[in-house]
PDB file of C-alpha atoms in Angstrom:
ATOM      1  CA  UNK X 109      17.593  17.398  30.666  1.00  0.00           C
ATOM      2  CA  UNK X 110      17.675  17.670  34.454  1.00  0.00           C
ATOM      3  CA  UNK X 111      20.521  15.686  35.925  1.00  0.00           C
ATOM      4  CA  UNK X 112      18.785  14.514  39.064  1.00  0.00           C
ATOM      5  CA  UNK X 113      15.402  13.581  37.627  1.00  0.00           C
ATOM      6  CA  UNK X 114      14.617   9.928  38.274  1.00  0.00           C
ATOM      7  CA  UNK X 115      12.184   7.744  36.423  1.00  0.00           C
ATOM      8  CA  UNK X 116       8.678   8.775  37.436  1.00  0.00           C
ATOM      9  CA  UNK X 117       5.785   6.369  37.770  1.00  0.00           C
ATOM     10  CA  UNK X 118       3.734   6.064  34.639  1.00  0.00           C
ATOM     11  CA  UNK X 119       0.567   7.796  35.810  1.00  0.00           C
ATOM     12  CA  UNK X 120      -1.408   6.890  32.720  1.00  0.00           C
ATOM     13  CA  UNK X 121      -0.815   3.165  33.173  1.00  0.00           C
ATOM     14  CA  UNK X 122      -0.526   2.762  36.944  1.00  0.00           C
ATOM     15  CA  UNK X 123      -2.636   0.103  38.657  1.00  0.00           C
ATOM     16  CA  UNK X 124      -4.546   2.820  40.533  1.00  0.00           C
ATOM     17  CA  UNK X 125      -5.995   4.190  37.317  1.00  0.00           C
ATOM     18  CA  UNK X 126      -8.321   2.045  35.184  1.00  0.00           C
ATOM     19  CA  UNK X 127      -7.036   1.316  31.672  1.00  0.00           C
ATOM     20  CA  UNK X 128      -7.838   3.973  29.097  1.00  0.00           C
ATOM     21  CA  UNK X 129      -8.745   1.261  26.588  1.00  0.00           C
ATOM     22  CA  UNK X 130     -10.431  -2.133  26.918  1.00  0.00           C
ATOM     23  CA  UNK X 131      -8.843  -5.307  25.520  1.00  0.00           C
ATOM     24  CA  UNK X 132     -10.972  -5.022  22.389  1.00  0.00           C
ATOM     25  CA  UNK X 133     -10.313  -1.303  22.240  1.00  0.00           C
ATOM     26  CA  UNK X 134      -6.556  -1.904  22.457  1.00  0.00           C
ATOM     27  CA  UNK X 135      -6.700  -4.396  19.592  1.00  0.00           C
ATOM     28  CA  UNK X 136      -8.735  -1.979  17.483  1.00  0.00           C
ATOM     29  CA  UNK X 137      -6.370   0.840  18.397  1.00  0.00           C
ATOM     30  CA  UNK X 138      -3.349  -1.217  17.314  1.00  0.00           C
ATOM     31  CA  UNK X 139      -4.882  -2.179  13.974  1.00  0.00           C
ATOM     32  CA  UNK X 140      -6.200   1.337  13.459  1.00  0.00           C
ATOM     33  CA  UNK X 141      -2.885   3.061  14.161  1.00  0.00           C
ATOM     34  CA  UNK X 142      -0.996   0.721  11.816  1.00  0.00           C
ATOM     35  CA  UNK X 143      -3.551   1.457   9.102  1.00  0.00           C
ATOM     36  CA  UNK X 144      -3.334   5.160   9.911  1.00  0.00           C
ATOM     37  CA  UNK X 145       0.457   4.933   9.538  1.00  0.00           C
ATOM     38  CA  UNK X 146       0.199   3.673   5.961  1.00  0.00           C
ATOM     39  CA  UNK X 147      -2.774   5.877   5.067  1.00  0.00           C
ATOM     40  CA  UNK X 148      -0.922   8.963   6.272  1.00  0.00           C
ATOM     41  CA  UNK X 149       1.980   8.022   4.000  1.00  0.00           C
ATOM     42  CA  UNK X 150      -0.352   7.671   1.021  1.00  0.00           C
ATOM     43  CA  UNK X 151      -2.078  10.955   1.802  1.00  0.00           C
ATOM     44  CA  UNK X 152       1.286  12.628   2.248  1.00  0.00           C
ATOM     45  CA  UNK X 153       2.727  11.335  -1.025  1.00  0.00           C
ATOM     46  CA  UNK X 154      -0.419  12.226  -2.972  1.00  0.00           C
ATOM     47  CA  UNK X 155      -0.719  15.722  -1.466  1.00  0.00           C
ATOM     48  CA  UNK X 156       2.987  16.505  -1.851  1.00  0.00           C
ATOM     49  CA  UNK X 157       3.008  14.970  -5.343  1.00  0.00           C
ATOM     50  CA  UNK X 158       0.185  17.249  -6.479  1.00  0.00           C
ATOM     51  CA  UNK X 159       2.184  20.232  -5.244  1.00  0.00           C
ATOM     52  CA  UNK X 160       5.686  19.268  -6.384  1.00  0.00           C
ATOM     53  CA  UNK X 161       5.548  16.939  -9.383  1.00  0.00           C
ATOM     54  CA  UNK X 162       5.232  18.584 -12.804  1.00  0.00           C
ATOM     55  CA  UNK X 163       2.216  17.923 -15.030  1.00  0.00           C
ATOM     56  CA  UNK X 164       0.088  16.324 -12.306  1.00  0.00           C
ATOM     57  CA  UNK X 165      -3.117  17.936 -13.573  1.00  0.00           C
ATOM     58  CA  UNK X 166      -3.842  15.070 -15.950  1.00  0.00           C
ATOM     59  CA  UNK X 167      -1.855  12.413 -14.088  1.00  0.00           C
ATOM     60  CA  UNK X 168      -3.655   9.468 -12.550  1.00  0.00           C
ATOM     61  CA  UNK X 169      -3.517   8.726  -8.843  1.00  0.00           C
ATOM     62  CA  UNK X 170      -1.371   5.684  -9.598  1.00  0.00           C
ATOM     63  CA  UNK X 171       1.142   7.793 -11.507  1.00  0.00           C
ATOM     64  CA  UNK X 172       1.379  10.280  -8.654  1.00  0.00           C
ATOM     65  CA  UNK X 173       2.018   7.489  -6.147  1.00  0.00           C
ATOM     66  CA  UNK X 174       4.563   5.790  -8.420  1.00  0.00           C
ATOM     67  CA  UNK X 175       6.627   8.851  -9.278  1.00  0.00           C
ATOM     68  CA  UNK X 176       6.065  10.560  -5.923  1.00  0.00           C
ATOM     69  CA  UNK X 177       7.342   7.620  -3.871  1.00  0.00           C
ATOM     70  CA  UNK X 178      10.673   7.868  -5.706  1.00  0.00           C
ATOM     71  CA  UNK X 179      11.004  11.639  -5.511  1.00  0.00           C
ATOM     72  CA  UNK X 180      13.043  12.900  -2.552  1.00  0.00           C
ATOM     73  CA  UNK X 181      11.181  16.180  -2.200  1.00  0.00           C
ATOM     74  CA  UNK X 182       7.765  14.494  -2.316  1.00  0.00           C
ATOM     75  CA  UNK X 183       8.768  11.830   0.204  1.00  0.00           C
ATOM     76  CA  UNK X 184      10.298  14.420   2.550  1.00  0.00           C
ATOM     77  CA  UNK X 185       7.146  16.546   2.469  1.00  0.00           C
ATOM     78  CA  UNK X 186       4.975  13.446   2.879  1.00  0.00           C
ATOM     79  CA  UNK X 187       6.869  12.614   6.091  1.00  0.00           C
ATOM     80  CA  UNK X 188       6.090  16.087   7.426  1.00  0.00           C
ATOM     81  CA  UNK X 189       2.423  15.738   6.466  1.00  0.00           C
ATOM     82  CA  UNK X 190       2.237  12.254   7.963  1.00  0.00           C
ATOM     83  CA  UNK X 191       3.765  13.503  11.199  1.00  0.00           C
ATOM     84  CA  UNK X 192       1.065  16.147  11.602  1.00  0.00           C
ATOM     85  CA  UNK X 193      -1.718  13.679  10.808  1.00  0.00           C
ATOM     86  CA  UNK X 194      -0.477  10.921  13.121  1.00  0.00           C
ATOM     87  CA  UNK X 195       0.422  13.202  16.018  1.00  0.00           C
ATOM     88  CA  UNK X 196      -2.978  14.876  15.813  1.00  0.00           C
ATOM     89  CA  UNK X 197      -4.754  11.521  15.601  1.00  0.00           C
ATOM     90  CA  UNK X 198      -2.902  10.146  18.629  1.00  0.00           C
ATOM     91  CA  UNK X 199      -3.652  13.185  20.789  1.00  0.00           C
ATOM     92  CA  UNK X 200      -7.322  13.251  19.754  1.00  0.00           C
ATOM     93  CA  UNK X 201      -7.821   9.546  20.528  1.00  0.00           C
ATOM     94  CA  UNK X 202      -6.330   9.926  23.997  1.00  0.00           C
ATOM     95  CA  UNK X 203      -8.395  13.041  24.744  1.00  0.00           C
ATOM     96  CA  UNK X 204     -11.604  11.441  23.465  1.00  0.00           C
ATOM     97  CA  UNK X 205     -10.979   8.534  25.848  1.00  0.00           C
ATOM     98  CA  UNK X 206     -10.626  11.008  28.705  1.00  0.00           C
ATOM     99  CA  UNK X 207      -6.875  10.768  29.138  1.00  0.00           C
ATOM    100  CA  UNK X 208      -4.238  13.459  29.536  1.00  0.00           C
ATOM    101  CA  UNK X 209      -2.111  13.042  26.421  1.00  0.00           C
ATOM    102  CA  UNK X 210       1.187  14.286  27.854  1.00  0.00           C
ATOM    103  CA  UNK X 211       0.975  11.811  30.730  1.00  0.00           C
ATOM    104  CA  UNK X 212      -0.242   8.936  28.559  1.00  0.00           C
ATOM    105  CA  UNK X 213       2.569   9.490  26.067  1.00  0.00           C
ATOM    106  CA  UNK X 214       5.065   9.974  28.937  1.00  0.00           C
ATOM    107  CA  UNK X 215       6.349  13.296  27.642  1.00  0.00           C
ATOM    108  CA  UNK X 216       8.401  14.184  30.704  1.00  0.00           C
ATOM    109  CA  UNK X 217      12.076  14.665  31.665  1.00  0.00           C
ATOM    110  CA  UNK X 218      14.373  11.715  32.190  1.00  0.00           C
ATOM    111  CA  UNK X 219      17.462  11.050  34.255  1.00  0.00           C
ATOM    112  CA  UNK X 220      20.768  12.180  32.742  1.00  0.00           C
ATOM    113  CA  UNK X 221      22.444   9.041  34.100  1.00  0.00           C
ATOM    114  CA  UNK X 222      19.841   6.774  32.501  1.00  0.00           C
ATOM    115  CA  UNK X 223      20.162   8.728  29.271  1.00  0.00           C
ATOM    116  CA  UNK X 224      23.935   8.266  29.152  1.00  0.00           C
ATOM    117  CA  UNK X 225      23.608   4.561  29.927  1.00  0.00           C
ATOM    118  CA  UNK X 226      21.090   4.035  27.135  1.00  0.00           C
ATOM    119  CA  UNK X 227      23.253   6.056  24.746  1.00  0.00           C
ATOM    120  CA  UNK X 228      26.126   3.707  25.532  1.00  0.00           C
ATOM    121  CA  UNK X 229      23.907   0.699  24.810  1.00  0.00           C
ATOM    122  CA  UNK X 230      22.823   2.260  21.519  1.00  0.00           C
ATOM    123  CA  UNK X 231      26.443   2.895  20.522  1.00  0.00           C
ATOM    124  CA  UNK X 232      27.314  -0.751  21.200  1.00  0.00           C
ATOM    125  CA  UNK X 233      24.385  -1.811  19.012  1.00  0.00           C
ATOM    126  CA  UNK X 234      25.449   0.548  16.236  1.00  0.00           C
ATOM    127  CA  UNK X 235      29.036  -0.740  16.269  1.00  0.00           C
ATOM    128  CA  UNK X 236      27.984  -4.407  16.209  1.00  0.00           C
ATOM    129  CA  UNK X 237      25.347  -3.724  13.546  1.00  0.00           C
ATOM    130  CA  UNK X 238      27.842  -1.874  11.381  1.00  0.00           C
ATOM    131  CA  UNK X 239      30.369  -4.707  11.709  1.00  0.00           C
ATOM    132  CA  UNK X 240      27.753  -7.289  10.661  1.00  0.00           C
ATOM    133  CA  UNK X 241      26.621  -5.108   7.770  1.00  0.00           C
ATOM    134  CA  UNK X 242      30.200  -4.850   6.532  1.00  0.00           C
ATOM    135  CA  UNK X 243      30.944  -8.572   6.916  1.00  0.00           C
ATOM    136  CA  UNK X 244      27.701  -9.576   5.172  1.00  0.00           C
ATOM    137  CA  UNK X 245      28.211  -6.913   2.485  1.00  0.00           C
ATOM    138  CA  UNK X 246      24.743  -5.431   3.037  1.00  0.00           C
ATOM    139  CA  UNK X 247      23.496  -2.056   1.754  1.00  0.00           C
ATOM    140  CA  UNK X 248      20.532  -1.239   4.031  1.00  0.00           C
ATOM    141  CA  UNK X 249      20.109   2.351   2.804  1.00  0.00           C
ATOM    142  CA  UNK X 250      20.010   1.580  -0.913  1.00  0.00           C
ATOM    143  CA  UNK X 251      16.374   2.776  -1.025  1.00  0.00           C
ATOM    144  CA  UNK X 252      17.623   6.291  -0.215  1.00  0.00           C
ATOM    145  CA  UNK X 253      19.525   6.560  -3.528  1.00  0.00           C
ATOM    146  CA  UNK X 254      16.613   7.774  -5.723  1.00  0.00           C
ATOM    147  CA  UNK X 255      15.442  10.090  -2.934  1.00  0.00           C
ATOM    148  CA  UNK X 256      18.898  11.629  -2.492  1.00  0.00           C
ATOM    149  CA  UNK X 257      19.328  12.080  -6.232  1.00  0.00           C
ATOM    150  CA  UNK X 258      15.954  13.782  -6.753  1.00  0.00           C
ATOM    151  CA  UNK X 259      15.426  15.887  -3.618  1.00  0.00           C
ATOM    152  CA  UNK X 260      15.438  19.651  -4.064  1.00  0.00           C
ATOM    153  CA  UNK X 261      17.419  20.113  -0.842  1.00  0.00           C
ATOM    154  CA  UNK X 262      19.435  17.429   0.920  1.00  0.00           C
ATOM    155  CA  UNK X 263      18.756  19.179   4.219  1.00  0.00           C
ATOM    156  CA  UNK X 264      15.006  18.722   3.711  1.00  0.00           C
ATOM    157  CA  UNK X 265      15.529  14.973   3.314  1.00  0.00           C
ATOM    158  CA  UNK X 266      17.846  14.869   6.340  1.00  0.00           C
ATOM    159  CA  UNK X 267      15.381  16.809   8.505  1.00  0.00           C
ATOM    160  CA  UNK X 268      12.462  14.583   7.488  1.00  0.00           C
ATOM    161  CA  UNK X 269      14.209  11.229   7.904  1.00  0.00           C
ATOM    162  CA  UNK X 270      16.448  12.028  10.859  1.00  0.00           C
ATOM    163  CA  UNK X 271      14.233  14.262  13.018  1.00  0.00           C
ATOM    164  CA  UNK X 272      10.574  14.146  11.965  1.00  0.00           C
ATOM    165  CA  UNK X 273      10.150  10.414  11.248  1.00  0.00           C
ATOM    166  CA  UNK X 274      11.586   9.304  14.639  1.00  0.00           C
ATOM    167  CA  UNK X 275       9.253  11.662  16.489  1.00  0.00           C
ATOM    168  CA  UNK X 276       5.976  10.325  15.127  1.00  0.00           C
ATOM    169  CA  UNK X 277       7.180   6.723  15.009  1.00  0.00           C
ATOM    170  CA  UNK X 278       8.022   6.891  18.711  1.00  0.00           C
ATOM    171  CA  UNK X 279       4.736   8.596  19.564  1.00  0.00           C
ATOM    172  CA  UNK X 280       2.893   5.721  17.890  1.00  0.00           C
ATOM    173  CA  UNK X 281       4.936   2.668  18.890  1.00  0.00           C
ATOM    174  CA  UNK X 282       6.617   3.565  22.186  1.00  0.00           C
ATOM    175  CA  UNK X 283       3.887   6.054  23.007  1.00  0.00           C
ATOM    176  CA  UNK X 284       0.184   5.404  22.557  1.00  0.00           C
ATOM    177  CA  UNK X 285       0.377   1.725  21.508  1.00  0.00           C
ATOM    178  CA  UNK X 286       3.000   0.801  24.112  1.00  0.00           C
ATOM    179  CA  UNK X 287       0.957   2.413  26.905  1.00  0.00           C
ATOM    180  CA  UNK X 288      -2.323   0.881  25.724  1.00  0.00           C
ATOM    181  CA  UNK X 289      -0.892  -2.642  25.546  1.00  0.00           C
ATOM    182  CA  UNK X 290       1.057  -2.308  28.793  1.00  0.00           C
ATOM    183  CA  UNK X 291      -1.977  -1.312  30.841  1.00  0.00           C
ATOM    184  CA  UNK X 292      -3.811  -4.460  29.716  1.00  0.00           C
ATOM    185  CA  UNK X 293      -1.176  -6.632  31.412  1.00  0.00           C
ATOM    186  CA  UNK X 294      -0.368  -4.530  34.462  1.00  0.00           C
ATOM    187  CA  UNK X 295      -2.172  -5.870  37.513  1.00  0.00           C
ATOM    188  CA  UNK X 296      -1.360  -7.464  40.905  1.00  0.00           C
ATOM    189  CA  UNK X 297      -2.483 -10.816  39.495  1.00  0.00           C
ATOM    190  CA  UNK X 298       0.592 -10.986  37.274  1.00  0.00           C
ATOM    191  CA  UNK X 299       3.619 -12.517  38.995  1.00  0.00           C
ATOM    192  CA  UNK X 300       6.175 -10.713  36.816  1.00  0.00           C
ATOM    193  CA  UNK X 301       6.620  -7.089  37.905  1.00  0.00           C
ATOM    194  CA  UNK X 302       7.158  -5.712  34.413  1.00  0.00           C
ATOM    195  CA  UNK X 303       4.828  -8.154  32.665  1.00  0.00           C
ATOM    196  CA  UNK X 304       2.863  -5.405  30.934  1.00  0.00           C
ATOM    197  CA  UNK X 305       5.998  -3.592  29.776  1.00  0.00           C
ATOM    198  CA  UNK X 306       7.480  -6.829  28.407  1.00  0.00           C
ATOM    199  CA  UNK X 307       4.346  -7.724  26.447  1.00  0.00           C
ATOM    200  CA  UNK X 308       4.033  -4.174  25.121  1.00  0.00           C
ATOM    201  CA  UNK X 309       7.693  -4.148  24.097  1.00  0.00           C
ATOM    202  CA  UNK X 310       7.467  -7.457  22.219  1.00  0.00           C
ATOM    203  CA  UNK X 311       4.265  -6.581  20.369  1.00  0.00           C
ATOM    204  CA  UNK X 312       5.197  -3.029  19.405  1.00  0.00           C
ATOM    205  CA  UNK X 313       8.753  -4.003  18.393  1.00  0.00           C
ATOM    206  CA  UNK X 314       7.541  -6.704  16.024  1.00  0.00           C
ATOM    207  CA  UNK X 315       4.963  -4.402  14.477  1.00  0.00           C
ATOM    208  CA  UNK X 316       7.496  -1.578  14.225  1.00  0.00           C
ATOM    209  CA  UNK X 317       9.931  -3.826  12.352  1.00  0.00           C
ATOM    210  CA  UNK X 318       7.389  -5.273   9.939  1.00  0.00           C
ATOM    211  CA  UNK X 319       6.090  -1.867   8.801  1.00  0.00           C
ATOM    212  CA  UNK X 320       9.536  -1.083   7.398  1.00  0.00           C
ATOM    213  CA  UNK X 321       8.671  -2.765   4.116  1.00  0.00           C
ATOM    214  CA  UNK X 322      11.508  -0.996   2.288  1.00  0.00           C
ATOM    215  CA  UNK X 323      14.057  -3.233   4.030  1.00  0.00           C
ATOM    216  CA  UNK X 324      15.085  -6.853   3.642  1.00  0.00           C
ATOM    217  CA  UNK X 325      15.043  -9.657   6.221  1.00  0.00           C
ATOM    218  CA  UNK X 326      18.463  -8.807   7.651  1.00  0.00           C
ATOM    219  CA  UNK X 327      17.609  -5.144   8.111  1.00  0.00           C
ATOM    220  CA  UNK X 328      14.217  -5.951   9.668  1.00  0.00           C
ATOM    221  CA  UNK X 329      15.876  -8.276  12.191  1.00  0.00           C
ATOM    222  CA  UNK X 330      18.237  -5.487  13.271  1.00  0.00           C
ATOM    223  CA  UNK X 331      15.266  -3.117  13.529  1.00  0.00           C
ATOM    224  CA  UNK X 332      13.637  -5.544  15.987  1.00  0.00           C
ATOM    225  CA  UNK X 333      16.707  -5.338  18.214  1.00  0.00           C
ATOM    226  CA  UNK X 334      16.786  -1.558  17.854  1.00  0.00           C
ATOM    227  CA  UNK X 335      13.103  -1.368  18.793  1.00  0.00           C
ATOM    228  CA  UNK X 336      13.768  -3.391  21.949  1.00  0.00           C
ATOM    229  CA  UNK X 337      16.474  -0.887  22.885  1.00  0.00           C
ATOM    230  CA  UNK X 338      13.984   1.957  22.479  1.00  0.00           C
ATOM    231  CA  UNK X 339      11.453   0.061  24.596  1.00  0.00           C
ATOM    232  CA  UNK X 340      14.070  -0.575  27.278  1.00  0.00           C
ATOM    233  CA  UNK X 341      14.846   3.138  27.285  1.00  0.00           C
ATOM    234  CA  UNK X 342      11.117   3.825  27.713  1.00  0.00           C
ATOM    235  CA  UNK X 343      10.984   1.454  30.688  1.00  0.00           C
ATOM    236  CA  UNK X 344      14.190   2.613  32.376  1.00  0.00           C
ATOM    237  CA  UNK X 345      13.489   6.343  32.004  1.00  0.00           C
ATOM    238  CA  UNK X 346       9.704   6.370  32.301  1.00  0.00           C
ATOM    239  CA  UNK X 347       9.797   8.899  29.483  1.00  0.00           C
ATOM    240  CA  UNK X 348       9.137   8.820  25.748  1.00  0.00           C
ATOM    241  CA  UNK X 349      11.624  11.632  25.201  1.00  0.00           C
ATOM    242  CA  UNK X 350      14.606   9.312  25.643  1.00  0.00           C
ATOM    243  CA  UNK X 351      13.537   6.829  22.924  1.00  0.00           C
ATOM    244  CA  UNK X 352      12.877   9.796  20.631  1.00  0.00           C
ATOM    245  CA  UNK X 353      16.375  11.159  21.273  1.00  0.00           C
ATOM    246  CA  UNK X 354      17.980   7.743  20.721  1.00  0.00           C
ATOM    247  CA  UNK X 355      15.976   7.208  17.530  1.00  0.00           C
ATOM    248  CA  UNK X 356      17.127  10.578  16.180  1.00  0.00           C
ATOM    249  CA  UNK X 357      20.753   9.772  17.041  1.00  0.00           C
ATOM    250  CA  UNK X 358      20.522   6.380  15.311  1.00  0.00           C
ATOM    251  CA  UNK X 359      18.946   7.813  12.154  1.00  0.00           C
ATOM    252  CA  UNK X 360      21.388  10.706  12.180  1.00  0.00           C
ATOM    253  CA  UNK X 361      24.384   8.379  12.331  1.00  0.00           C
ATOM    254  CA  UNK X 362      23.001   6.231   9.509  1.00  0.00           C
ATOM    255  CA  UNK X 363      22.275   9.282   7.349  1.00  0.00           C
ATOM    256  CA  UNK X 364      25.709  10.772   8.065  1.00  0.00           C
ATOM    257  CA  UNK X 365      27.342   7.543   6.944  1.00  0.00           C
ATOM    258  CA  UNK X 366      25.207   7.449   3.791  1.00  0.00           C
ATOM    259  CA  UNK X 367      26.021  11.060   2.861  1.00  0.00           C
ATOM    260  CA  UNK X 368      29.725  10.454   3.483  1.00  0.00           C
ATOM    261  CA  UNK X 369      29.682   7.539   1.045  1.00  0.00           C
ATOM    262  CA  UNK X 370      27.506   9.366  -1.510  1.00  0.00           C
ATOM    263  CA  UNK X 371      29.692  12.484  -1.566  1.00  0.00           C
TER     264      UNK X 371
END
């Protein structure tokens, strides 16, 4: 990452350029992408289950979903499949609307100084979160147990959950949805300079937390805070690459801790 690169103006959502989506279009996009998120998971589990699970020829769709969602290899492959589907969908939607997808998703370099500052903020969050988890005797990664025990290769599970999942989650929530919502509330008529960014951050963070249905209330509340950190990184850097990097670091630290305890 270039050391002297400063946060660039968000070309896709600047006041000079009309919004890529209307208010109604933004609402439909938000609902559609959330549905696409879950549908891609179902498609991924079913497709991977047909390939990996034994005796699926006569198995019902319900059986494939039930056994596949608890199989580490199936879930890992479904994450890879879902990533391809969601990334492709996001790019196609932006291009169909006449936008340049790299600009709209803010896939550009970010400042090294900003990156280090946000990494420090993430580390503080991780330390505080870990302390609370220990004091409250929580086990947020208990859902990983059946996946870890059944996966054909631990490295496949690590790659899927640590690297692949953060990429497409950021593209959706801090990428296309964040930009679409922000541009609806970015205009000279708003007195708050970052009004659009604030609204986009609140909406996408809440949605991002609630889709993590595998977690409990405590874990979801910490995910909200984590999502705000990713949004802040998006605002400060003007780039989606920084939230992706931070997301990977967070998931990597959590997975490393889980593997250390499971060994």
